[in-house]
Structure formats: C-alpha cells, structure tokens
N, CA, C and O atoms as CSV, one atom per row, in Angstrom:
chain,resi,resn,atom,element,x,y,z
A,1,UNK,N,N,-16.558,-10.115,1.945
A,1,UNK,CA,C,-16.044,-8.905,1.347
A,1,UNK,C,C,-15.329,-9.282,0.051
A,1,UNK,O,O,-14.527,-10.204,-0.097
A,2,UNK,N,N,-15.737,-8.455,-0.812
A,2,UNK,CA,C,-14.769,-8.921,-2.127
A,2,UNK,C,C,-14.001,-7.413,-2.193
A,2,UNK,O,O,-14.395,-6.248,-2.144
A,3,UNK,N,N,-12.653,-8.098,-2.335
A,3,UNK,CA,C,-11.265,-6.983,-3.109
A,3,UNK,C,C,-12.062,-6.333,-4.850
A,3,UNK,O,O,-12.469,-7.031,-5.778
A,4,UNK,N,N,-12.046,-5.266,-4.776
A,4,UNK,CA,C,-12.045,-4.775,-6.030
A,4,UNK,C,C,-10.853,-4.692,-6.610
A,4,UNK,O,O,-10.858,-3.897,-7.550
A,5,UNK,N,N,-9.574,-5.342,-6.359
A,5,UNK,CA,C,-8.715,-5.307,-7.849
A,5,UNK,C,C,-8.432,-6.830,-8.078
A,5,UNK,O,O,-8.040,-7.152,-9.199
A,6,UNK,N,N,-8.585,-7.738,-7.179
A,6,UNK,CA,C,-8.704,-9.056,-7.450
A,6,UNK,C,C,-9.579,-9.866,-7.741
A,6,UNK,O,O,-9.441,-10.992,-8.218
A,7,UNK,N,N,-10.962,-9.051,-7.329
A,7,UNK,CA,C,-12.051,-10.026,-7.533
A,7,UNK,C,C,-12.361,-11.080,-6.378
A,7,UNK,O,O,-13.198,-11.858,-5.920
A,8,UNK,N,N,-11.324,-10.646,-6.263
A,8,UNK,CA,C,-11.325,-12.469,-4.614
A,8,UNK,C,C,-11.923,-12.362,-3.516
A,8,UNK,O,O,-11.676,-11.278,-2.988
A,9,UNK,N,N,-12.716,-13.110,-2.836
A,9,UNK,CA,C,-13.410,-13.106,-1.859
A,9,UNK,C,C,-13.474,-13.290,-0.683
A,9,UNK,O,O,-14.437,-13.914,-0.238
A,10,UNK,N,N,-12.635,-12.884,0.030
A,10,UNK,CA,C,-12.186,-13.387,1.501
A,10,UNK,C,C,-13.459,-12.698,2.190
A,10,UNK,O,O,-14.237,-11.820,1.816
A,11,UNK,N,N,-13.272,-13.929,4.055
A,11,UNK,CA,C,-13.725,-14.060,4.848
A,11,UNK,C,C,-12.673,-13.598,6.204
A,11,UNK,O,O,-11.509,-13.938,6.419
A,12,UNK,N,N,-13.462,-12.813,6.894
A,12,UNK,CA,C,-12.103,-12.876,8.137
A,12,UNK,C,C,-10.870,-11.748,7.424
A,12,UNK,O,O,-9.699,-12.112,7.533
A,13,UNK,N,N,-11.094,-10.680,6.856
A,13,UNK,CA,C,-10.059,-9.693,6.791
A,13,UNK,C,C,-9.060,-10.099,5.146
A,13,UNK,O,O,-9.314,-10.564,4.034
A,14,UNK,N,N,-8.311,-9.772,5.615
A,14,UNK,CA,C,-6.916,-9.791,4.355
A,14,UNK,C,C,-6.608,-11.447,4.511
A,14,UNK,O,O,-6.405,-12.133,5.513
A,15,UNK,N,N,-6.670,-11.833,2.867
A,15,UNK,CA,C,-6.339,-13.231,2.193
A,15,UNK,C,C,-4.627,-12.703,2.043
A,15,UNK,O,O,-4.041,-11.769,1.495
A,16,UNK,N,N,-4.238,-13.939,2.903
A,16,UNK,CA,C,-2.741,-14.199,2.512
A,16,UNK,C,C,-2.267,-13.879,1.065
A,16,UNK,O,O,-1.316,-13.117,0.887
A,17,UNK,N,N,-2.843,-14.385,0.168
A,17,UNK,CA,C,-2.542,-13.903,-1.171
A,17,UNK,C,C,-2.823,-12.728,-1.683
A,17,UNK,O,O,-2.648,-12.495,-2.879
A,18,UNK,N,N,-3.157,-12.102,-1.081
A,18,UNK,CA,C,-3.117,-10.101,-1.587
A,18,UNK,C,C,-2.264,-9.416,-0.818
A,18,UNK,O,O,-1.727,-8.433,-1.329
A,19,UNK,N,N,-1.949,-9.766,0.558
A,19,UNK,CA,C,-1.143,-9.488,1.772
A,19,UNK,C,C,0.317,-10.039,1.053
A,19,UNK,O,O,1.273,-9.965,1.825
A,20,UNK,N,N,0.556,-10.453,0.008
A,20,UNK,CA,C,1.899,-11.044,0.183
A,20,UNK,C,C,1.959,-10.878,-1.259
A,20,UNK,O,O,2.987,-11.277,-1.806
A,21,UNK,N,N,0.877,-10.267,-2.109
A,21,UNK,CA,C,1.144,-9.617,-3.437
A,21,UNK,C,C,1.703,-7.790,-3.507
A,21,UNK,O,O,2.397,-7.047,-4.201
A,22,UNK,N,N,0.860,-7.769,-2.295
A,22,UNK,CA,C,1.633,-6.035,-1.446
A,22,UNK,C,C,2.623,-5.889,-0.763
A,22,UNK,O,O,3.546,-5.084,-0.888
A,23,UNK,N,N,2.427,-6.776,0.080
A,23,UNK,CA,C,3.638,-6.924,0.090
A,23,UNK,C,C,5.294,-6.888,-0.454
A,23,UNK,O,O,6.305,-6.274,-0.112
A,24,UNK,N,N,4.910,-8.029,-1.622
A,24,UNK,CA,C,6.132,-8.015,-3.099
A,24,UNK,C,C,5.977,-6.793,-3.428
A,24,UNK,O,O,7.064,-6.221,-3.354
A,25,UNK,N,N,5.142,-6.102,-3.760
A,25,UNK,CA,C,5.055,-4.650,-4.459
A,25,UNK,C,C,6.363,-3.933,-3.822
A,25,UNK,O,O,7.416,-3.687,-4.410
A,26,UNK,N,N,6.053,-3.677,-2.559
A,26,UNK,CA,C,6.836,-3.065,-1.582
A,26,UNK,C,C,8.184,-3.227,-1.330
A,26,UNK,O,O,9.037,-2.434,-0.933
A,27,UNK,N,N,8.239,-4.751,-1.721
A,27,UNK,CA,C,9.767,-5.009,-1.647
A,27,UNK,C,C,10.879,-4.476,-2.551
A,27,UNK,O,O,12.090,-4.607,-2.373
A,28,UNK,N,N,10.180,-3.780,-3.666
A,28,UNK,CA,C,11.176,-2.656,-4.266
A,28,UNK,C,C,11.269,-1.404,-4.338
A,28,UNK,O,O,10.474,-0.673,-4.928
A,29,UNK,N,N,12.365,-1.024,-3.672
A,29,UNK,CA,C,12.791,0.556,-2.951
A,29,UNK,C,C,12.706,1.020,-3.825
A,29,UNK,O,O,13.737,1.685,-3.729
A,30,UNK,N,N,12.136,1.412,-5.146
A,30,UNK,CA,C,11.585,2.435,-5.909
A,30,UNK,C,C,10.035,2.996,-5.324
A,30,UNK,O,O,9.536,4.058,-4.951
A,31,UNK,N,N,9.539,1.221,-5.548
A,31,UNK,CA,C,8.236,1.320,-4.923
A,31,UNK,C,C,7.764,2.147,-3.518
A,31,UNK,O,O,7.219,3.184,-3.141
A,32,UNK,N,N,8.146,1.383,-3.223
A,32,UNK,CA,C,8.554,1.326,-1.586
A,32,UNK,C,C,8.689,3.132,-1.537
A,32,UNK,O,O,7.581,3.572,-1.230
A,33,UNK,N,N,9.431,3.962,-1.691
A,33,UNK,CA,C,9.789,5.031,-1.944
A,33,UNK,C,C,8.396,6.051,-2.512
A,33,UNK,O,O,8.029,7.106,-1.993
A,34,UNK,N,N,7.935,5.531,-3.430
A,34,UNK,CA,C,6.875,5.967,-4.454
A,34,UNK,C,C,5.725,5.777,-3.273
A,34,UNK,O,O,5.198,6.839,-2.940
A,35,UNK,N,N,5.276,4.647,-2.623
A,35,UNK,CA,C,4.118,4.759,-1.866
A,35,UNK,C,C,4.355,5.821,-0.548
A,35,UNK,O,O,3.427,6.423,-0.008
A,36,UNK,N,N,5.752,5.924,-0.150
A,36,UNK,CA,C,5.670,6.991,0.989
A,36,UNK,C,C,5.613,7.884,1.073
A,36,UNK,O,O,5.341,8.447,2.134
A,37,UNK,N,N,5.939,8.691,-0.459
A,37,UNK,CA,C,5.699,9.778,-0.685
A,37,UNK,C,C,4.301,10.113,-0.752
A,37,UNK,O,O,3.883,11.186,-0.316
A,38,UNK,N,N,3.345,8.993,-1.430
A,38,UNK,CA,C,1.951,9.279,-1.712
A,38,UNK,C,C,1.364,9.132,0.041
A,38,UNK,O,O,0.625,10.025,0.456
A,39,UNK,N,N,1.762,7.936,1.005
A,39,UNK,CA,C,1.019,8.227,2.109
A,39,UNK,C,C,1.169,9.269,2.807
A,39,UNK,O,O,0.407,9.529,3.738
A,40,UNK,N,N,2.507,10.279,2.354
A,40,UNK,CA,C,2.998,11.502,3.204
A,40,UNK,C,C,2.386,12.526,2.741
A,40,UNK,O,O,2.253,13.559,3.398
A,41,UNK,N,N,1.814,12.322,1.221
A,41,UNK,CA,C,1.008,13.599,0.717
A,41,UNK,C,C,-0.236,13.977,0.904
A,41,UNK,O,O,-0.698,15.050,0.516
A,42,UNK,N,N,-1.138,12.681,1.808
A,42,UNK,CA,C,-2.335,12.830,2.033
A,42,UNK,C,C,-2.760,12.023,1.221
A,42,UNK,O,O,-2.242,11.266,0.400
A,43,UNK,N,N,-4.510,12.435,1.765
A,43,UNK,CA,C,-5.621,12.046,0.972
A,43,UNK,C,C,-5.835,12.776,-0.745
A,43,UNK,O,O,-6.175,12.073,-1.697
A,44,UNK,N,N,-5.576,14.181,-0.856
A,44,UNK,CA,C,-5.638,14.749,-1.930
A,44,UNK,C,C,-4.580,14.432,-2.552
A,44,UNK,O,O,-4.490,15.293,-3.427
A,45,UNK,N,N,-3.422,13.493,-2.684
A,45,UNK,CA,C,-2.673,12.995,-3.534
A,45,UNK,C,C,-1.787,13.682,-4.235
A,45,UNK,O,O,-1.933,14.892,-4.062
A,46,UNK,N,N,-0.747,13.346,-5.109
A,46,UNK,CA,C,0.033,14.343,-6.081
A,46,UNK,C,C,-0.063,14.183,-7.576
A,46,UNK,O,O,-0.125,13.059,-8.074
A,47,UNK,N,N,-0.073,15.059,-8.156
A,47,UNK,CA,C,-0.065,14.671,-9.574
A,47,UNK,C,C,1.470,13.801,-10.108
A,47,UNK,O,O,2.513,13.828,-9.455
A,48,UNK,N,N,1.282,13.046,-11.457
A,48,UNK,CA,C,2.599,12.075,-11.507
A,48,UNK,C,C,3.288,12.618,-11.619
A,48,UNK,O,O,4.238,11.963,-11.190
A,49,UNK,N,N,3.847,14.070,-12.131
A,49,UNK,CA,C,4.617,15.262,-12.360
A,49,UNK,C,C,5.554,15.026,-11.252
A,49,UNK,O,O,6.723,14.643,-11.197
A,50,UNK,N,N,4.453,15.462,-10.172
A,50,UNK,CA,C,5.491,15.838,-8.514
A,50,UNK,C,C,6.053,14.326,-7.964
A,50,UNK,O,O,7.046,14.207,-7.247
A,51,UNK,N,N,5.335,13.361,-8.378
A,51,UNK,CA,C,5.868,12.239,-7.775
A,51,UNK,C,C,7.201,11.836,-8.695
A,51,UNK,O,O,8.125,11.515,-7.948
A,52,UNK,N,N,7.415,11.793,-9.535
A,52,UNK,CA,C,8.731,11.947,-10.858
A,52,UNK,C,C,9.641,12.796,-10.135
A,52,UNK,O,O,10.714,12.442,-9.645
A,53,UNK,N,N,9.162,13.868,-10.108
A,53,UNK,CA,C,10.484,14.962,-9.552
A,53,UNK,C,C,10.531,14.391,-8.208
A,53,UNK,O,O,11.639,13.872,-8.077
A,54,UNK,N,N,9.882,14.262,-7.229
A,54,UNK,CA,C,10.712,13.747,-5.935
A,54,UNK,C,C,11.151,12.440,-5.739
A,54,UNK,O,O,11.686,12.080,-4.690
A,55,UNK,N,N,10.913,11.564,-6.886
A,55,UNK,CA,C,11.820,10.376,-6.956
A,55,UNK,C,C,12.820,10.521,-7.700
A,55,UNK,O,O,13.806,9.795,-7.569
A,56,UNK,N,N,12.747,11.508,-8.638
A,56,UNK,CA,C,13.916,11.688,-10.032
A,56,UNK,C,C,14.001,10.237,-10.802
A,56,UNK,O,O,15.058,9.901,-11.336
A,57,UNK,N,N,12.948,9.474,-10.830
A,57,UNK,CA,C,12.554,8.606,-11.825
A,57,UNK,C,C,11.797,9.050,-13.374
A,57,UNK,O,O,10.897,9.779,-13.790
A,58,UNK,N,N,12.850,8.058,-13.899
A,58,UNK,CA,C,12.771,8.237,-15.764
A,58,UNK,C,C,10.639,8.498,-15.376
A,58,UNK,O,O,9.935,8.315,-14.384
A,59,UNK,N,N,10.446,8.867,-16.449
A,59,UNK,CA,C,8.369,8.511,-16.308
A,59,UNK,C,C,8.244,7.323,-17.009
A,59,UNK,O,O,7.167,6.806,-16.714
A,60,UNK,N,N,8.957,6.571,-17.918
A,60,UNK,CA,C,8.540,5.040,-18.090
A,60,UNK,C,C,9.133,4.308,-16.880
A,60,UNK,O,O,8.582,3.282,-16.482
A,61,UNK,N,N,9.958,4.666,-16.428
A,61,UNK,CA,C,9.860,3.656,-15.021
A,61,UNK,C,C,8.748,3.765,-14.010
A,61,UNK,O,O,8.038,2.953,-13.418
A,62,UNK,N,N,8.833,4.701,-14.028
A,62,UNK,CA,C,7.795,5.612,-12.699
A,62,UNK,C,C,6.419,5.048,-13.072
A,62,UNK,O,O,5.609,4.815,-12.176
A,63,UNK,N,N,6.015,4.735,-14.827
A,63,UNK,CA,C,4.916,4.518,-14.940
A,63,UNK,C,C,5.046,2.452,-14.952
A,63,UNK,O,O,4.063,1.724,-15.088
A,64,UNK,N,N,6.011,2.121,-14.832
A,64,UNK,CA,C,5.842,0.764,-14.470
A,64,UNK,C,C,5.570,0.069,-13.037
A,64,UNK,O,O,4.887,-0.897,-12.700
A,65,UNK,N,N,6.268,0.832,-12.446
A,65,UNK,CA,C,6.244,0.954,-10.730
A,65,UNK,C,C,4.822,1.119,-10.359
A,65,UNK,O,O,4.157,0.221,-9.842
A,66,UNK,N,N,4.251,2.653,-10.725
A,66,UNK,CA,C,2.545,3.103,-10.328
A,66,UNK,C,C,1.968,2.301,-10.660
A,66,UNK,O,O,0.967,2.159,-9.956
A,67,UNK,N,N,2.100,1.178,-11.920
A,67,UNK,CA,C,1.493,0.778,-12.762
A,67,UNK,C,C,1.237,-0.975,-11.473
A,67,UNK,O,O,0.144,-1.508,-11.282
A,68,UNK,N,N,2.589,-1.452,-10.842
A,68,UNK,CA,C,2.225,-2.362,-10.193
A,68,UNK,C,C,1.543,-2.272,-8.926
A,68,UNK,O,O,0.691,-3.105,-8.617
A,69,UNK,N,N,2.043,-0.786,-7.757
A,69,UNK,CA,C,1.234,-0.424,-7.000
A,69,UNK,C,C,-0.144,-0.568,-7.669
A,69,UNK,O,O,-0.702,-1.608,-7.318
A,70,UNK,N,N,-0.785,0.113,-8.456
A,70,UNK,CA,C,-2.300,0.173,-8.698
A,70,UNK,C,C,-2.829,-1.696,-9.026
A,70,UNK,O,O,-3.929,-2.160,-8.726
A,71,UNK,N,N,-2.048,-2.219,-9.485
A,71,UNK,CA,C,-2.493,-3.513,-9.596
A,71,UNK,C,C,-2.995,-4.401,-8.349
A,71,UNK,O,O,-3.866,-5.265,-8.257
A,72,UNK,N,N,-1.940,-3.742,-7.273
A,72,UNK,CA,C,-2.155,-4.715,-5.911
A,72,UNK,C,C,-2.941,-3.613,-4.913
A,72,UNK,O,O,-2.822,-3.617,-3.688
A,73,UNK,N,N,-3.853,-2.571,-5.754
A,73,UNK,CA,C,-4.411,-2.129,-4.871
A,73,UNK,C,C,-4.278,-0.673,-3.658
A,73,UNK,O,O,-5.119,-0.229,-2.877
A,74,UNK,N,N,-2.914,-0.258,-3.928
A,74,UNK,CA,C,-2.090,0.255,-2.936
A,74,UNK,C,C,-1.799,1.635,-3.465
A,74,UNK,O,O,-1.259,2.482,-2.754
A,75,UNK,N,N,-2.126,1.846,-4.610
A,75,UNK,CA,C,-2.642,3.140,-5.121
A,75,UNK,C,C,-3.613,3.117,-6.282
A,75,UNK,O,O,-3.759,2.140,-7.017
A,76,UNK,N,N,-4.406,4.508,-6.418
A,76,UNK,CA,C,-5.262,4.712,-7.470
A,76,UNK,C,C,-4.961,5.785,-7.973
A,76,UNK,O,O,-4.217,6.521,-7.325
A,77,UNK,N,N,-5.420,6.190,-9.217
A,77,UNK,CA,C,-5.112,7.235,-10.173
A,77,UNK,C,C,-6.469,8.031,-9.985
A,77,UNK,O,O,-7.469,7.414,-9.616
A,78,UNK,N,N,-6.523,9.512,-10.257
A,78,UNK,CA,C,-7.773,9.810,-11.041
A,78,UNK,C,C,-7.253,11.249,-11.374
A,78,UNK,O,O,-6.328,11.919,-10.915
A,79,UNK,N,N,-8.361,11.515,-12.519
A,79,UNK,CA,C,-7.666,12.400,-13.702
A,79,UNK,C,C,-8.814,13.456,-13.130
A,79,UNK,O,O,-9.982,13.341,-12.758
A,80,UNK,N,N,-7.827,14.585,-13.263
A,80,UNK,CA,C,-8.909,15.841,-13.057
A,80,UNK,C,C,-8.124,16.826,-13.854
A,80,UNK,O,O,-7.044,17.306,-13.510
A,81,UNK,N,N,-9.070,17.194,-15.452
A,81,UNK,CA,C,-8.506,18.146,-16.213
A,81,UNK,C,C,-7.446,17.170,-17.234
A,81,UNK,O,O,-7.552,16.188,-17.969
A,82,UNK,N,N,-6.718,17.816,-16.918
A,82,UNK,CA,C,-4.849,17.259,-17.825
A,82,UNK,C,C,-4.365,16.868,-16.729
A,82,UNK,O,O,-3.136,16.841,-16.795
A,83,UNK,N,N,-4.843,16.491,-15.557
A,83,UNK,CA,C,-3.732,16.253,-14.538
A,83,UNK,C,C,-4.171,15.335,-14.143
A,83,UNK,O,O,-5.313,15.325,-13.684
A,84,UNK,N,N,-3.128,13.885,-14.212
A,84,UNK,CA,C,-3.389,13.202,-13.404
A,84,UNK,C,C,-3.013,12.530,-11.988
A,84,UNK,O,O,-1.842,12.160,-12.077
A,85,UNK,N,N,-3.305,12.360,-11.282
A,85,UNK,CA,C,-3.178,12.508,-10.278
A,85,UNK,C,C,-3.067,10.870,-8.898
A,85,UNK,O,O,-3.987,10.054,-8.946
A,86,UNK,N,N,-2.186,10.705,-8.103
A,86,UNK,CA,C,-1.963,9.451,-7.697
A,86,UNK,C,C,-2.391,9.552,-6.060
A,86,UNK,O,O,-2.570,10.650,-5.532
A,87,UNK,N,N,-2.496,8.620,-5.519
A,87,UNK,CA,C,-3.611,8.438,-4.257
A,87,UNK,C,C,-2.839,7.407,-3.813
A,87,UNK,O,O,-2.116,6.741,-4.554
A,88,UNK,N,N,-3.005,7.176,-2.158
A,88,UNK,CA,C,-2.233,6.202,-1.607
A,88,UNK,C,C,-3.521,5.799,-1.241
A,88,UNK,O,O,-4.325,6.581,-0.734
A,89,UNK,N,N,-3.885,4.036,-1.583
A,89,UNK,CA,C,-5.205,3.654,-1.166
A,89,UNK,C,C,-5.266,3.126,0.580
A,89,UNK,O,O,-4.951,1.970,0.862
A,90,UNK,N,N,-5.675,4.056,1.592
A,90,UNK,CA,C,-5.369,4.055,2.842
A,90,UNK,C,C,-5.962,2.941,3.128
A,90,UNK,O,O,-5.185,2.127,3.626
A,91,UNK,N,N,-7.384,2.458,2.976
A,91,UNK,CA,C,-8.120,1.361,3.421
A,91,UNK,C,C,-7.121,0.036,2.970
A,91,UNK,O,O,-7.166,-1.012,3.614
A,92,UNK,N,N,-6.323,0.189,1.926
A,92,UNK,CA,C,-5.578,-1.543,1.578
A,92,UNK,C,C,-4.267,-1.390,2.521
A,92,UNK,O,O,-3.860,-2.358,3.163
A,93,UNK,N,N,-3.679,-0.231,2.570
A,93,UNK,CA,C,-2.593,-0.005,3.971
A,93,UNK,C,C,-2.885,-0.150,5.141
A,93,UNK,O,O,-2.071,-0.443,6.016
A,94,UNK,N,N,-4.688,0.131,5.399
A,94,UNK,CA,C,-4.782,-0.239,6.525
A,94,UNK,C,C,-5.338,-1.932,6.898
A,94,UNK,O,O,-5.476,-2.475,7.994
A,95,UNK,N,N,-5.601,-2.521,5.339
A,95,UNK,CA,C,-5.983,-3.778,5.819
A,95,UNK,C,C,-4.437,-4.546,5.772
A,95,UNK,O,O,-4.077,-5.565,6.361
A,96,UNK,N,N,-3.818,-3.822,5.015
A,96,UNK,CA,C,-2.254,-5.044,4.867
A,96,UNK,C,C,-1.621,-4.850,6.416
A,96,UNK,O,O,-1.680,-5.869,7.105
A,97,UNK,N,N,-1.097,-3.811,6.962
A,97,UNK,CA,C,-0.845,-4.010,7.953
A,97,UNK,C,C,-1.588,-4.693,9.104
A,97,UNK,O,O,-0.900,-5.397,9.843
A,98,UNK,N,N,-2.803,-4.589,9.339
A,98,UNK,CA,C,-3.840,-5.351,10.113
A,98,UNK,C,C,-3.652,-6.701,9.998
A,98,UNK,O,O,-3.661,-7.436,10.986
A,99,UNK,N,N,-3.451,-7.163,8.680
A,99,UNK,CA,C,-3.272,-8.581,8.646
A,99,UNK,C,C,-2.014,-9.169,9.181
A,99,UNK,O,O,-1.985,-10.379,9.406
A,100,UNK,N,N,-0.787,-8.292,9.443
A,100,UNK,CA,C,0.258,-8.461,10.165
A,100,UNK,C,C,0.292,-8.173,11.878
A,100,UNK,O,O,0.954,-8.836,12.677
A,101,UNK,N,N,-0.482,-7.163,12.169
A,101,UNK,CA,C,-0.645,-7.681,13.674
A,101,UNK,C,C,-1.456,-7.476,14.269
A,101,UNK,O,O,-1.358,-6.791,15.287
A,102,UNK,N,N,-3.064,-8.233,13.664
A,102,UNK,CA,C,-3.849,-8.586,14.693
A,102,UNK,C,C,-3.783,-9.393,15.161
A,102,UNK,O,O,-4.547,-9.495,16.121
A,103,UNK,N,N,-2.745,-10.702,14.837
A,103,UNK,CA,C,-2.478,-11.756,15.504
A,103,UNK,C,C,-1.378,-12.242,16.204
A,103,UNK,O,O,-1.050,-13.405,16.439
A,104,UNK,N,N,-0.743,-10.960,16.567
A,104,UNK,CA,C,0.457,-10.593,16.688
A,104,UNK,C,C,0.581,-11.417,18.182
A,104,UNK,O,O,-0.556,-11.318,18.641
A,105,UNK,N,N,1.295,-12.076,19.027
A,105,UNK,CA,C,1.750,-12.821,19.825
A,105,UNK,C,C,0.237,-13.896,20.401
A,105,UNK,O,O,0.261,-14.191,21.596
A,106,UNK,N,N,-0.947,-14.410,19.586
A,106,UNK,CA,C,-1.691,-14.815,19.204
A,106,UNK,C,C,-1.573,-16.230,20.077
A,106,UNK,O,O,-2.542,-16.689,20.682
A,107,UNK,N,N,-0.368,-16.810,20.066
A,107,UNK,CA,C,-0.164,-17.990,20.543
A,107,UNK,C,C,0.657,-18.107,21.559
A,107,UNK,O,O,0.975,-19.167,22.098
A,108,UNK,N,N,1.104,-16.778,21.913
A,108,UNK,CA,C,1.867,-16.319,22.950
A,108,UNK,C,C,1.311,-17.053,24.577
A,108,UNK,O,O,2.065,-17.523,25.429
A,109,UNK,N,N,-0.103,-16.972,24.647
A,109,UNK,CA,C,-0.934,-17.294,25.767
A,109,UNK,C,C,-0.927,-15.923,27.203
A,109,UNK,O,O,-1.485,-15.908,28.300
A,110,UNK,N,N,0.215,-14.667,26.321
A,110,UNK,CA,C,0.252,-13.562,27.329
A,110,UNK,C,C,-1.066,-13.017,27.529
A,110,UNK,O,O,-1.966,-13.696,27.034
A,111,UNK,N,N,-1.514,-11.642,28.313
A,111,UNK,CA,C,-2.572,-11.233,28.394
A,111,UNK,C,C,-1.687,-9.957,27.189
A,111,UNK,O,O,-2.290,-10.256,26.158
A,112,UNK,N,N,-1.152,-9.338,26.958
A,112,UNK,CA,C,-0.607,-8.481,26.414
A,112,UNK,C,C,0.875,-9.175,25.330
A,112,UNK,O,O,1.498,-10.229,25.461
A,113,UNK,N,N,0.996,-8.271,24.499
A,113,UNK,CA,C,2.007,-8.952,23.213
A,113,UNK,C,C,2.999,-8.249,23.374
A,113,UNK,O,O,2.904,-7.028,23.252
A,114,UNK,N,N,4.471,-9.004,23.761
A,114,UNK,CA,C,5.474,-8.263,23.474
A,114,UNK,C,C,5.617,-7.495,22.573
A,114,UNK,O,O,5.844,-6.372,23.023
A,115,UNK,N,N,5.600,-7.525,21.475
A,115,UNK,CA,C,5.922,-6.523,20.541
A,115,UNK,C,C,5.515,-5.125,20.694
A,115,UNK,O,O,6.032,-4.222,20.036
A,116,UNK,N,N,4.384,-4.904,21.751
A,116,UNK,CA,C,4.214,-3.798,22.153
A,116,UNK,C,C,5.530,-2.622,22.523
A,116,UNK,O,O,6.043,-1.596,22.077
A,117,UNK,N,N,5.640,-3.669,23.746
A,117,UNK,CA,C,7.020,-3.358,24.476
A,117,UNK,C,C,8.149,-3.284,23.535
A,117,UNK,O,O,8.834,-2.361,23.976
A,118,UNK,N,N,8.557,-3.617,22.781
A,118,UNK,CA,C,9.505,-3.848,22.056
A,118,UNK,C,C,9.447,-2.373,21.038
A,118,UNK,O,O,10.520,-1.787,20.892
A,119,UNK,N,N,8.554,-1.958,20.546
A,119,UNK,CA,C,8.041,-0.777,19.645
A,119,UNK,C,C,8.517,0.641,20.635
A,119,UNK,O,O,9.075,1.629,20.157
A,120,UNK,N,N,8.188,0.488,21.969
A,120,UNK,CA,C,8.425,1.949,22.806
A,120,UNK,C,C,9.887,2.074,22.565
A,120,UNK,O,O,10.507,3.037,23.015
C-alpha cells in the first residue's frame, strides 16, 4: 500500500513514521481541537469560515494548523464554488488508531487484552 501524502510504502498497515508524524500533529491542542471538530462534523465537512469561528482562531493561524493536519494526512480540503471546505480524513484516523491497538496486550500471552477491561 502506498500513503498518498508521503509517498511511502508500507507493508503490514501503518509505518511507525506516519503514526508518530500524526501523531505530533495532534499533540497541539489547537490541532487537536481543529480535528475534533472536523471528526464531529461528519463526512460532509465544514467550510474554514465555521471551523475559525468555533475555534476563535486568528485565519493565519488556523491556516498554519489545517495546513499541518493536511500534510500528515488527517485532513483534506476541497473547494466547492467560493467555499472552501475541510474534511476529517476517516481512513488515516482509522489507520492511526489501528496501529495503536491491534497489538494491544500482543505479548501479554492472555486469550483476551486487559485494556479491554480497563476501557468499561
């Protein structure tokens, strides 16, 4: 499978090095903030307008932030009309988390993974 924003070619799911470039993305509560709004808005997305007003971010910040989400994959833009419009890319949310626990008590030797239990 090759990543379309890296080019890179992994085998076996999510390469540590995109998993931990989304990771970093995430690690700043602007960001962080900015993608939950887009996974809470759906698939049809918000224009950058509405995402500005419910962060109350300057739009050159807002457009540096979108600007690193879209780099690592974790959102996309697309323009319809004058409006453009931001997308939470579900398939890279659903491979980044996957890469965190499909191997989740892995070496455990349980038949079942604590962390299950631990989540209820």
């Amino acid at each position: 499978m090759v990543d379309r924003w890296s080019g890179r070619t992994y085998i076996d799911g999510m390469d540590t090095k995109i998993t931990a470039s989304r990771l970093e993305a995430l690690g700043n509560e602007t960001r962080l903030e900015v993608f939950r709004i887009l996974v809470r808005a759906g698939r049809d997305g918000l224009p950058v307008g509405e995402v500005q007003r419910r962060t109350g971010t300057a739009r050159s910040t807002l457009s540096h932030h979108l600007h690193k989400l879209i780099g690592v994959g974790l959102v996309y833009q697309q323009r319809d009309g004058t409006t453009l419009y931001c997308h939470a890319h579900y398939p890279a949310m659903e491979e980044t988390l996957g890469f965190l626990t499909r191997e989740c008590c892995a070496d455990a030797g349980a038949d079942r993974c604590d962390a299950e239990s631990d989540a209820a």
